[in-house]
């Protein structure tokens, strides 16, 4: 049994995820996991994975899961949680937890096959270092502020991990849109599609999802917004499908 306090939250009939007060998840993880469109033949990797929610969602339907996925995090507890989930779910060699600092590329290369991945995802810290009030726990600070890695670090690591034509999918706050796209292009990862997420059709976006392709040509598709609530304040039909409520 784990040596930490935890609860198990059900993701599907045969898959539950280990969560703690330090490493849990929200709606943005579901949105990014869905946006990434991971396929059965893909080798995939999630950077800064926390409890592993983004890659684990790809295994809700084992028949449609990627051939293998890695979840990378610098924090020991996060990797312990993911390891327990993987063992409990019987995912064996399909889902690989990795403790690593993604900003240390030489160390990362020892643990992950560079130039091999079809898809890399990351739900990165939303706030720049030294911006905002650092009143949270240490795990929250790492998750929310660029204290341990920056968006530039994420893109540098992804550029090494991805094969030519591979995809990097990121979610971020709208005010960081240019930061993300500039960091992608600097690493020869061309932004190819972007989708804004709105609470309702009449509200400003609170999140965006962007996909970049390593070595891609310059052409950006702006997809229709993803709406969270319908006119009655309930989950939209699309969000219900993402959550698998319908």
PDB file of N, CA and C in Angstrom, residues 2-101:
ATOM      1  N   UNK A   2       0.395   2.350  -0.585  1.00  0.00           N
ATOM      2  CA  UNK A   2       1.174   3.593  -0.610  1.00  0.00           C
ATOM      3  C   UNK A   2       1.442   4.130   0.792  1.00  0.00           C
ATOM      4  N   UNK A   3       2.559   4.852   0.941  1.00  0.00           N
ATOM      5  CA  UNK A   3       2.924   5.442   2.223  1.00  0.00           C
ATOM      6  C   UNK A   3       2.476   6.904   2.298  1.00  0.00           C
ATOM      7  N   UNK A   4       1.342   7.230   1.668  1.00  0.00           N
ATOM      8  CA  UNK A   4       0.813   8.589   1.679  1.00  0.00           C
ATOM      9  C   UNK A   4      -0.712   8.519   1.668  1.00  0.00           C
ATOM     10  N   UNK A   5      -1.355   9.589   2.078  1.00  0.00           N
ATOM     11  CA  UNK A   5      -2.811   9.639   2.081  1.00  0.00           C
ATOM     12  C   UNK A   5      -3.333   9.867   0.667  1.00  0.00           C
ATOM     13  N   UNK A   6      -4.317   9.093   0.283  1.00  0.00           N
ATOM     14  CA  UNK A   6      -4.811   9.189  -1.093  1.00  0.00           C
ATOM     15  C   UNK A   6      -6.265   8.757  -1.166  1.00  0.00           C
ATOM     16  N   UNK A   7      -6.885   9.047  -2.273  1.00  0.00           N
ATOM     17  CA  UNK A   7      -8.193   8.498  -2.624  1.00  0.00           C
ATOM     18  C   UNK A   7      -8.106   8.014  -4.066  1.00  0.00           C
ATOM     19  N   UNK A   8      -9.012   7.133  -4.439  1.00  0.00           N
ATOM     20  CA  UNK A   8      -9.077   6.630  -5.808  1.00  0.00           C
ATOM     21  C   UNK A   8     -10.333   7.184  -6.462  1.00  0.00           C
ATOM     22  N   UNK A   9     -10.174   7.795  -7.635  1.00  0.00           N
ATOM     23  CA  UNK A   9     -11.299   8.339  -8.382  1.00  0.00           C
ATOM     24  C   UNK A   9     -11.475   7.549  -9.679  1.00  0.00           C
ATOM     25  N   UNK A  10     -12.689   7.147  -9.943  1.00  0.00           N
ATOM     26  CA  UNK A  10     -12.986   6.283 -11.067  1.00  0.00           C
ATOM     27  C   UNK A  10     -12.980   7.054 -12.381  1.00  0.00           C
ATOM     28  N   UNK A  11     -12.237   6.552 -13.368  1.00  0.00           N
ATOM     29  CA  UNK A  11     -12.214   7.125 -14.712  1.00  0.00           C
ATOM     30  C   UNK A  11     -13.013   6.287 -15.702  1.00  0.00           C
ATOM     31  N   UNK A  12     -13.088   4.991 -15.447  1.00  0.00           N
ATOM     32  CA  UNK A  12     -13.884   4.068 -16.271  1.00  0.00           C
ATOM     33  C   UNK A  12     -14.160   2.836 -15.428  1.00  0.00           C
ATOM     34  N   UNK A  13     -14.834   1.867 -16.002  1.00  0.00           N
ATOM     35  CA  UNK A  13     -15.192   0.668 -15.237  1.00  0.00           C
ATOM     36  C   UNK A  13     -13.977  -0.072 -14.708  1.00  0.00           C
ATOM     37  N   UNK A  14     -12.860  -0.039 -15.434  1.00  0.00           N
ATOM     38  CA  UNK A  14     -11.678  -0.794 -15.014  1.00  0.00           C
ATOM     39  C   UNK A  14     -10.457   0.086 -14.785  1.00  0.00           C
ATOM     40  N   UNK A  15     -10.681   1.390 -14.577  1.00  0.00           N
ATOM     41  CA  UNK A  15      -9.550   2.283 -14.364  1.00  0.00           C
ATOM     42  C   UNK A  15      -9.906   3.362 -13.344  1.00  0.00           C
ATOM     43  N   UNK A  16      -9.127   3.391 -12.255  1.00  0.00           N
ATOM     44  CA  UNK A  16      -9.251   4.431 -11.239  1.00  0.00           C
ATOM     45  C   UNK A  16      -7.896   5.082 -11.045  1.00  0.00           C
ATOM     46  N   UNK A  17      -7.923   6.366 -10.694  1.00  0.00           N
ATOM     47  CA  UNK A  17      -6.685   7.127 -10.553  1.00  0.00           C
ATOM     48  C   UNK A  17      -6.452   7.515  -9.098  1.00  0.00           C
ATOM     49  N   UNK A  18      -5.213   7.430  -8.678  1.00  0.00           N
ATOM     50  CA  UNK A  18      -4.806   7.798  -7.321  1.00  0.00           C
ATOM     51  C   UNK A  18      -4.589   9.309  -7.248  1.00  0.00           C
ATOM     52  N   UNK A  19      -5.309   9.988  -6.360  1.00  0.00           N
ATOM     53  CA  UNK A  19      -5.166  11.431  -6.194  1.00  0.00           C
ATOM     54  C   UNK A  19      -4.876  11.760  -4.740  1.00  0.00           C
ATOM     55  N   UNK A  20      -4.157  12.863  -4.546  1.00  0.00           N
ATOM     56  CA  UNK A  20      -3.862  13.377  -3.216  1.00  0.00           C
ATOM     57  C   UNK A  20      -4.142  14.872  -3.207  1.00  0.00           C
ATOM     58  N   UNK A  21      -4.028  15.486  -2.037  1.00  0.00           N
ATOM     59  CA  UNK A  21      -4.236  16.931  -1.960  1.00  0.00           C
ATOM     60  C   UNK A  21      -3.168  17.697  -2.735  1.00  0.00           C
ATOM     61  N   UNK A  22      -2.032  17.064  -2.968  1.00  0.00           N
ATOM     62  CA  UNK A  22      -0.938  17.720  -3.702  1.00  0.00           C
ATOM     63  C   UNK A  22      -1.038  17.518  -5.207  1.00  0.00           C
ATOM     64  N   UNK A  23      -1.549  16.385  -5.633  1.00  0.00           N
ATOM     65  CA  UNK A  23      -1.615  16.071  -7.066  1.00  0.00           C
ATOM     66  C   UNK A  23      -3.004  15.541  -7.407  1.00  0.00           C
ATOM     67  N   UNK A  24      -3.786  16.428  -8.014  1.00  0.00           N
ATOM     68  CA  UNK A  24      -5.158  16.125  -8.389  1.00  0.00           C
ATOM     69  C   UNK A  24      -5.361  16.646  -9.809  1.00  0.00           C
ATOM     70  N   UNK A  25      -6.587  16.884 -10.237  1.00  0.00           N
ATOM     71  CA  UNK A  25      -6.787  17.307 -11.623  1.00  0.00           C
ATOM     72  C   UNK A  25      -8.061  18.108 -11.759  1.00  0.00           C
ATOM     73  N   UNK A  26      -8.170  18.788 -12.915  1.00  0.00           N
ATOM     74  CA  UNK A  26      -9.342  19.600 -13.200  1.00  0.00           C
ATOM     75  C   UNK A  26      -9.800  19.405 -14.629  1.00  0.00           C
ATOM     76  N   UNK A  27     -10.731  20.251 -15.043  1.00  0.00           N
ATOM     77  CA  UNK A  27     -11.322  20.150 -16.378  1.00  0.00           C
ATOM     78  C   UNK A  27     -10.281  20.291 -17.478  1.00  0.00           C
ATOM     79  N   UNK A  28      -9.294  21.164 -17.278  1.00  0.00           N
ATOM     80  CA  UNK A  28      -8.312  21.416 -18.336  1.00  0.00           C
ATOM     81  C   UNK A  28      -7.581  20.152 -18.752  1.00  0.00           C
ATOM     82  N   UNK A  29      -7.351  19.225 -17.810  1.00  0.00           N
ATOM     83  CA  UNK A  29      -6.679  17.970 -18.150  1.00  0.00           C
ATOM     84  C   UNK A  29      -7.533  17.130 -19.100  1.00  0.00           C
ATOM     85  N   UNK A  30      -8.837  17.067 -18.852  1.00  0.00           N
ATOM     86  CA  UNK A  30      -9.745  16.332 -19.742  1.00  0.00           C
ATOM     87  C   UNK A  30      -9.753  16.957 -21.139  1.00  0.00           C
ATOM     88  N   UNK A  31      -9.763  18.278 -21.184  1.00  0.00           N
ATOM     89  CA  UNK A  31      -9.815  18.967 -22.471  1.00  0.00           C
ATOM     90  C   UNK A  31      -8.546  18.717 -23.279  1.00  0.00           C
ATOM     91  N   UNK A  32      -7.392  18.798 -22.631  1.00  0.00           N
ATOM     92  CA  UNK A  32      -6.135  18.584 -23.345  1.00  0.00           C
ATOM     93  C   UNK A  32      -5.983  17.133 -23.789  1.00  0.00           C
ATOM     94  N   UNK A  33      -6.350  16.203 -22.929  1.00  0.00           N
ATOM     95  CA  UNK A  33      -6.261  14.793 -23.285  1.00  0.00           C
ATOM     96  C   UNK A  33      -7.106  14.495 -24.518  1.00  0.00           C
ATOM     97  N   UNK A  34      -8.299  15.073 -24.587  1.00  0.00           N
ATOM     98  CA  UNK A  34      -9.180  14.885 -25.733  1.00  0.00           C
ATOM     99  C   UNK A  34      -8.635  15.586 -26.975  1.00  0.00           C
ATOM    100  N   UNK A  35      -8.145  16.807 -26.801  1.00  0.00           N
ATOM    101  CA  UNK A  35      -7.632  17.612 -27.915  1.00  0.00           C
ATOM    102  C   UNK A  35      -6.447  16.935 -28.597  1.00  0.00           C
ATOM    103  N   UNK A  36      -5.646  16.191 -27.845  1.00  0.00           N
ATOM    104  CA  UNK A  36      -4.422  15.584 -28.383  1.00  0.00           C
ATOM    105  C   UNK A  36      -4.706  14.496 -29.416  1.00  0.00           C
ATOM    106  N   UNK A  37      -5.888  13.924 -29.416  1.00  0.00           N
ATOM    107  CA  UNK A  37      -6.281  12.931 -30.426  1.00  0.00           C
ATOM    108  C   UNK A  37      -5.245  11.812 -30.574  1.00  0.00           C
ATOM    109  N   UNK A  38      -4.868  11.222 -29.464  1.00  0.00           N
ATOM    110  CA  UNK A  38      -3.882  10.143 -29.476  1.00  0.00           C
ATOM    111  C   UNK A  38      -4.492   8.898 -30.115  1.00  0.00           C
ATOM    112  N   UNK A  39      -3.715   8.238 -30.965  1.00  0.00           N
ATOM    113  CA  UNK A  39      -4.175   7.059 -31.699  1.00  0.00           C
ATOM    114  C   UNK A  39      -3.540   5.780 -31.155  1.00  0.00           C
ATOM    115  N   UNK A  40      -4.093   4.644 -31.561  1.00  0.00           N
ATOM    116  CA  UNK A  40      -3.642   3.358 -31.021  1.00  0.00           C
ATOM    117  C   UNK A  40      -2.169   3.067 -31.317  1.00  0.00           C
ATOM    118  N   UNK A  41      -1.682   3.496 -32.476  1.00  0.00           N
ATOM    119  CA  UNK A  41      -0.306   3.179 -32.846  1.00  0.00           C
ATOM    120  C   UNK A  41       0.713   4.155 -32.270  1.00  0.00           C
ATOM    121  N   UNK A  42       0.242   5.170 -31.559  1.00  0.00           N
ATOM    122  CA  UNK A  42       1.122   6.251 -31.107  1.00  0.00           C
ATOM    123  C   UNK A  42       1.982   5.867 -29.909  1.00  0.00           C
ATOM    124  N   UNK A  43       3.185   6.422 -29.910  1.00  0.00           N
ATOM    125  CA  UNK A  43       4.026   6.470 -28.721  1.00  0.00           C
ATOM    126  C   UNK A  43       3.861   7.886 -28.175  1.00  0.00           C
ATOM    127  N   UNK A  44       3.366   8.006 -26.946  1.00  0.00           N
ATOM    128  CA  UNK A  44       2.978   9.306 -26.418  1.00  0.00           C
ATOM    129  C   UNK A  44       3.669   9.591 -25.089  1.00  0.00           C
ATOM    130  N   UNK A  45       3.765  10.878 -24.769  1.00  0.00           N
ATOM    131  CA  UNK A  45       4.429  11.301 -23.537  1.00  0.00           C
ATOM    132  C   UNK A  45       3.743  12.543 -22.996  1.00  0.00           C
ATOM    133  N   UNK A  46       3.504  12.560 -21.693  1.00  0.00           N
ATOM    134  CA  UNK A  46       2.944  13.734 -21.026  1.00  0.00           C
ATOM    135  C   UNK A  46       3.988  14.303 -20.084  1.00  0.00           C
ATOM    136  N   UNK A  47       4.331  15.563 -20.275  1.00  0.00           N
ATOM    137  CA  UNK A  47       5.348  16.237 -19.463  1.00  0.00           C
ATOM    138  C   UNK A  47       4.690  16.995 -18.321  1.00  0.00           C
ATOM    139  N   UNK A  48       5.295  16.912 -17.120  1.00  0.00           N
ATOM    140  CA  UNK A  48       4.694  17.530 -15.950  1.00  0.00           C
ATOM    141  C   UNK A  48       3.369  16.867 -15.625  1.00  0.00           C
ATOM    142  N   UNK A  49       3.356  15.558 -15.600  1.00  0.00           N
ATOM    143  CA  UNK A  49       2.118  14.782 -15.614  1.00  0.00           C
ATOM    144  C   UNK A  49       1.328  14.809 -14.319  1.00  0.00           C
ATOM    145  N   UNK A  50       1.976  15.183 -13.189  1.00  0.00           N
ATOM    146  CA  UNK A  50       1.260  15.184 -11.917  1.00  0.00           C
ATOM    147  C   UNK A  50       0.791  13.781 -11.576  1.00  0.00           C
ATOM    148  N   UNK A  51      -0.494  13.628 -11.281  1.00  0.00           N
ATOM    149  CA  UNK A  51      -1.043  12.306 -10.957  1.00  0.00           C
ATOM    150  C   UNK A  51      -1.191  11.423 -12.180  1.00  0.00           C
ATOM    151  N   UNK A  52      -0.922  11.980 -13.369  1.00  0.00           N
ATOM    152  CA  UNK A  52      -0.972  11.193 -14.598  1.00  0.00           C
ATOM    153  C   UNK A  52      -2.313  11.227 -15.301  1.00  0.00           C
ATOM    154  N   UNK A  53      -3.158  12.187 -14.951  1.00  0.00           N
ATOM    155  CA  UNK A  53      -4.519  12.208 -15.467  1.00  0.00           C
ATOM    156  C   UNK A  53      -4.575  12.277 -16.990  1.00  0.00           C
ATOM    157  N   UNK A  54      -3.739  13.094 -17.620  1.00  0.00           N
ATOM    158  CA  UNK A  54      -3.839  13.257 -19.084  1.00  0.00           C
ATOM    159  C   UNK A  54      -3.553  11.945 -19.813  1.00  0.00           C
ATOM    160  N   UNK A  55      -2.427  11.276 -19.589  1.00  0.00           N
ATOM    161  CA  UNK A  55      -2.212  10.008 -20.299  1.00  0.00           C
ATOM    162  C   UNK A  55      -3.146   8.893 -19.840  1.00  0.00           C
ATOM    163  N   UNK A  56      -3.547   8.892 -18.569  1.00  0.00           N
ATOM    164  CA  UNK A  56      -4.440   7.835 -18.093  1.00  0.00           C
ATOM    165  C   UNK A  56      -5.796   7.893 -18.780  1.00  0.00           C
ATOM    166  N   UNK A  57      -6.247   9.078 -19.130  1.00  0.00           N
ATOM    167  CA  UNK A  57      -7.519   9.196 -19.834  1.00  0.00           C
ATOM    168  C   UNK A  57      -7.481   8.498 -21.192  1.00  0.00           C
ATOM    169  N   UNK A  58      -6.302   8.375 -21.770  1.00  0.00           N
ATOM    170  CA  UNK A  58      -6.176   7.658 -23.042  1.00  0.00           C
ATOM    171  C   UNK A  58      -6.414   6.157 -22.866  1.00  0.00           C
ATOM    172  N   UNK A  59      -6.374   5.673 -21.618  1.00  0.00           N
ATOM    173  CA  UNK A  59      -6.536   4.248 -21.348  1.00  0.00           C
ATOM    174  C   UNK A  59      -7.916   3.911 -20.802  1.00  0.00           C
ATOM    175  N   UNK A  60      -8.836   4.858 -20.844  1.00  0.00           N
ATOM    176  CA  UNK A  60     -10.194   4.540 -20.402  1.00  0.00           C
ATOM    177  C   UNK A  60     -10.793   3.437 -21.272  1.00  0.00           C
ATOM    178  N   UNK A  61     -10.473   3.468 -22.552  1.00  0.00           N
ATOM    179  CA  UNK A  61     -10.870   2.403 -23.475  1.00  0.00           C
ATOM    180  C   UNK A  61      -9.588   1.704 -23.908  1.00  0.00           C
ATOM    181  N   UNK A  62      -9.314   0.538 -23.336  1.00  0.00           N
ATOM    182  CA  UNK A  62      -8.034  -0.134 -23.595  1.00  0.00           C
ATOM    183  C   UNK A  62      -7.843  -0.460 -25.072  1.00  0.00           C
ATOM    184  N   UNK A  63      -8.946  -0.735 -25.776  1.00  0.00           N
ATOM    185  CA  UNK A  63      -8.845  -1.099 -27.192  1.00  0.00           C
ATOM    186  C   UNK A  63      -8.395   0.074 -28.049  1.00  0.00           C
ATOM    187  N   UNK A  64      -8.609   1.294 -27.581  1.00  0.00           N
ATOM    188  CA  UNK A  64      -8.237   2.482 -28.342  1.00  0.00           C
ATOM    189  C   UNK A  64      -7.020   3.198 -27.754  1.00  0.00           C
ATOM    190  N   UNK A  65      -6.380   2.622 -26.762  1.00  0.00           N
ATOM    191  CA  UNK A  65      -5.252   3.252 -26.080  1.00  0.00           C
ATOM    192  C   UNK A  65      -3.998   3.256 -26.950  1.00  0.00           C
ATOM    193  N   UNK A  66      -3.076   4.191 -26.709  1.00  0.00           N
ATOM    194  CA  UNK A  66      -1.806   4.184 -27.452  1.00  0.00           C
ATOM    195  C   UNK A  66      -0.993   2.943 -27.127  1.00  0.00           C
ATOM    196  N   UNK A  67      -0.057   2.614 -28.020  1.00  0.00           N
ATOM    197  CA  UNK A  67       0.733   1.398 -27.783  1.00  0.00           C
ATOM    198  C   UNK A  67       1.581   1.534 -26.518  1.00  0.00           C
ATOM    199  N   UNK A  68       2.005   2.781 -26.214  1.00  0.00           N
ATOM    200  CA  UNK A  68       2.736   3.020 -24.968  1.00  0.00           C
ATOM    201  C   UNK A  68       2.693   4.521 -24.665  1.00  0.00           C
ATOM    202  N   UNK A  69       2.621   4.848 -23.363  1.00  0.00           N
ATOM    203  CA  UNK A  69       2.645   6.247 -22.950  1.00  0.00           C
ATOM    204  C   UNK A  69       3.552   6.404 -21.733  1.00  0.00           C
ATOM    205  N   UNK A  70       4.219   7.537 -21.684  1.00  0.00           N
ATOM    206  CA  UNK A  70       5.072   7.891 -20.553  1.00  0.00           C
ATOM    207  C   UNK A  70       4.473   9.095 -19.839  1.00  0.00           C
ATOM    208  N   UNK A  71       4.575   9.093 -18.513  1.00  0.00           N
ATOM    209  CA  UNK A  71       4.189  10.257 -17.723  1.00  0.00           C
ATOM    210  C   UNK A  71       5.398  10.747 -16.950  1.00  0.00           C
ATOM    211  N   UNK A  72       5.833  11.978 -17.218  1.00  0.00           N
ATOM    212  CA  UNK A  72       7.071  12.514 -16.644  1.00  0.00           C
ATOM    213  C   UNK A  72       6.761  13.611 -15.638  1.00  0.00           C
ATOM    214  N   UNK A  73       7.366  13.511 -14.461  1.00  0.00           N
ATOM    215  CA  UNK A  73       7.220  14.580 -13.469  1.00  0.00           C
ATOM    216  C   UNK A  73       8.473  14.653 -12.613  1.00  0.00           C
ATOM    217  N   UNK A  74       8.766  15.843 -12.134  1.00  0.00           N
ATOM    218  CA  UNK A  74       9.954  16.041 -11.313  1.00  0.00           C
ATOM    219  C   UNK A  74       9.701  15.688  -9.852  1.00  0.00           C
ATOM    220  N   UNK A  75       8.428  15.648  -9.448  1.00  0.00           N
ATOM    221  CA  UNK A  75       8.085  15.455  -8.039  1.00  0.00           C
ATOM    222  C   UNK A  75       7.908  13.978  -7.695  1.00  0.00           C
ATOM    223  N   UNK A  76       8.561  13.559  -6.628  1.00  0.00           N
ATOM    224  CA  UNK A  76       8.561  12.153  -6.232  1.00  0.00           C
ATOM    225  C   UNK A  76       7.159  11.643  -5.927  1.00  0.00           C
ATOM    226  N   UNK A  77       6.359  12.432  -5.197  1.00  0.00           N
ATOM    227  CA  UNK A  77       5.023  11.983  -4.829  1.00  0.00           C
ATOM    228  C   UNK A  77       4.150  11.761  -6.059  1.00  0.00           C
ATOM    229  N   UNK A  78       4.257  12.662  -7.033  1.00  0.00           N
ATOM    230  CA  UNK A  78       3.468  12.512  -8.259  1.00  0.00           C
ATOM    231  C   UNK A  78       3.790  11.186  -8.945  1.00  0.00           C
ATOM    232  N   UNK A  79       5.054  10.861  -9.022  1.00  0.00           N
ATOM    233  CA  UNK A  79       5.468   9.613  -9.680  1.00  0.00           C
ATOM    234  C   UNK A  79       5.033   8.398  -8.863  1.00  0.00           C
ATOM    235  N   UNK A  80       5.076   8.507  -7.539  1.00  0.00           N
ATOM    236  CA  UNK A  80       4.586   7.422  -6.693  1.00  0.00           C
ATOM    237  C   UNK A  80       3.095   7.186  -6.919  1.00  0.00           C
ATOM    238  N   UNK A  81       2.335   8.279  -6.995  1.00  0.00           N
ATOM    239  CA  UNK A  81       0.902   8.157  -7.250  1.00  0.00           C
ATOM    240  C   UNK A  81       0.628   7.457  -8.566  1.00  0.00           C
ATOM    241  N   UNK A  82       1.303   7.920  -9.614  1.00  0.00           N
ATOM    242  CA  UNK A  82       1.091   7.344 -10.935  1.00  0.00           C
ATOM    243  C   UNK A  82       1.513   5.880 -10.960  1.00  0.00           C
ATOM    244  N   UNK A  83       2.607   5.561 -10.314  1.00  0.00           N
ATOM    245  CA  UNK A  83       3.070   4.175 -10.257  1.00  0.00           C
ATOM    246  C   UNK A  83       2.028   3.284  -9.593  1.00  0.00           C
ATOM    247  N   UNK A  84       1.429   3.771  -8.502  1.00  0.00           N
ATOM    248  CA  UNK A  84       0.389   2.996  -7.819  1.00  0.00           C
ATOM    249  C   UNK A  84      -0.823   2.810  -8.718  1.00  0.00           C
ATOM    250  N   UNK A  85      -1.220   3.875  -9.426  1.00  0.00           N
ATOM    251  CA  UNK A  85      -2.347   3.766 -10.352  1.00  0.00           C
ATOM    252  C   UNK A  85      -2.079   2.724 -11.428  1.00  0.00           C
ATOM    253  N   UNK A  86      -0.896   2.790 -12.011  1.00  0.00           N
ATOM    254  CA  UNK A  86      -0.522   1.853 -13.088  1.00  0.00           C
ATOM    255  C   UNK A  86      -0.554   0.414 -12.585  1.00  0.00           C
ATOM    256  N   UNK A  87       0.005   0.189 -11.406  1.00  0.00           N
ATOM    257  CA  UNK A  87       0.020  -1.160 -10.841  1.00  0.00           C
ATOM    258  C   UNK A  87      -1.391  -1.631 -10.524  1.00  0.00           C
ATOM    259  N   UNK A  88      -2.185  -0.755  -9.949  1.00  0.00           N
ATOM    260  CA  UNK A  88      -3.549  -1.099  -9.557  1.00  0.00           C
ATOM    261  C   UNK A  88      -4.434  -1.403 -10.772  1.00  0.00           C
ATOM    262  N   UNK A  89      -4.144  -0.705 -11.894  1.00  0.00           N
ATOM    263  CA  UNK A  89      -4.948  -0.875 -13.112  1.00  0.00           C
ATOM    264  C   UNK A  89      -4.437  -1.982 -14.020  1.00  0.00           C
ATOM    265  N   UNK A  90      -3.279  -2.541 -13.696  1.00  0.00           N
ATOM    266  CA  UNK A  90      -2.716  -3.598 -14.525  1.00  0.00           C
ATOM    267  C   UNK A  90      -2.265  -3.112 -15.891  1.00  0.00           C
ATOM    268  N   UNK A  91      -1.742  -1.884 -15.936  1.00  0.00           N
ATOM    269  CA  UNK A  91      -1.312  -1.320 -17.222  1.00  0.00           C
ATOM    270  C   UNK A  91       0.075  -1.787 -17.638  1.00  0.00           C
ATOM    271  N   UNK A  92       0.797  -2.402 -16.694  1.00  0.00           N
ATOM    272  CA  UNK A  92       2.073  -3.016 -17.030  1.00  0.00           C
ATOM    273  C   UNK A  92       3.022  -2.092 -17.767  1.00  0.00           C
ATOM    274  N   UNK A  93       3.476  -2.523 -18.941  1.00  0.00           N
ATOM    275  CA  UNK A  93       4.440  -1.756 -19.721  1.00  0.00           C
ATOM    276  C   UNK A  93       3.789  -0.744 -20.652  1.00  0.00           C
ATOM    277  N   UNK A  94       2.471  -0.632 -20.616  1.00  0.00           N
ATOM    278  CA  UNK A  94       1.797   0.335 -21.497  1.00  0.00           C
ATOM    279  C   UNK A  94       1.911   1.766 -20.991  1.00  0.00           C
ATOM    280  N   UNK A  95       1.984   1.942 -19.677  1.00  0.00           N
ATOM    281  CA  UNK A  95       2.047   3.279 -19.084  1.00  0.00           C
ATOM    282  C   UNK A  95       3.247   3.336 -18.156  1.00  0.00           C
ATOM    283  N   UNK A  96       4.214   4.196 -18.491  1.00  0.00           N
ATOM    284  CA  UNK A  96       5.501   4.217 -17.798  1.00  0.00           C
ATOM    285  C   UNK A  96       5.678   5.535 -17.012  1.00  0.00           C
ATOM    286  N   UNK A  97       5.672   5.490 -15.683  1.00  0.00           N
ATOM    287  CA  UNK A  97       5.968   6.686 -14.890  1.00  0.00           C
ATOM    288  C   UNK A  97       7.474   6.957 -14.894  1.00  0.00           C
ATOM    289  N   UNK A  98       7.840   8.224 -15.035  1.00  0.00           N
ATOM    290  CA  UNK A  98       9.258   8.604 -15.071  1.00  0.00           C
ATOM    291  C   UNK A  98       9.459   9.843 -14.202  1.00  0.00           C
ATOM    292  N   UNK A  99      10.389   9.752 -13.260  1.00  0.00           N
ATOM    293  CA  UNK A  99      10.752  10.931 -12.483  1.00  0.00           C
ATOM    294  C   UNK A  99      11.962  11.579 -13.145  1.00  0.00           C
ATOM    295  N   UNK A 100      11.784  12.795 -13.629  1.00  0.00           N
ATOM    296  CA  UNK A 100      12.859  13.483 -14.339  1.00  0.00           C
ATOM    297  C   UNK A 100      12.581  14.973 -14.384  1.00  0.00           C
ATOM    298  N   UNK A 101      13.654  15.729 -14.522  1.00  0.00           N
ATOM    299  CA  UNK A 101      13.589  17.172 -14.704  1.00  0.00           C
ATOM    300  C   UNK A 101      13.634  17.439 -16.205  1.00  0.00           C
TER     301      UNK A 101
END
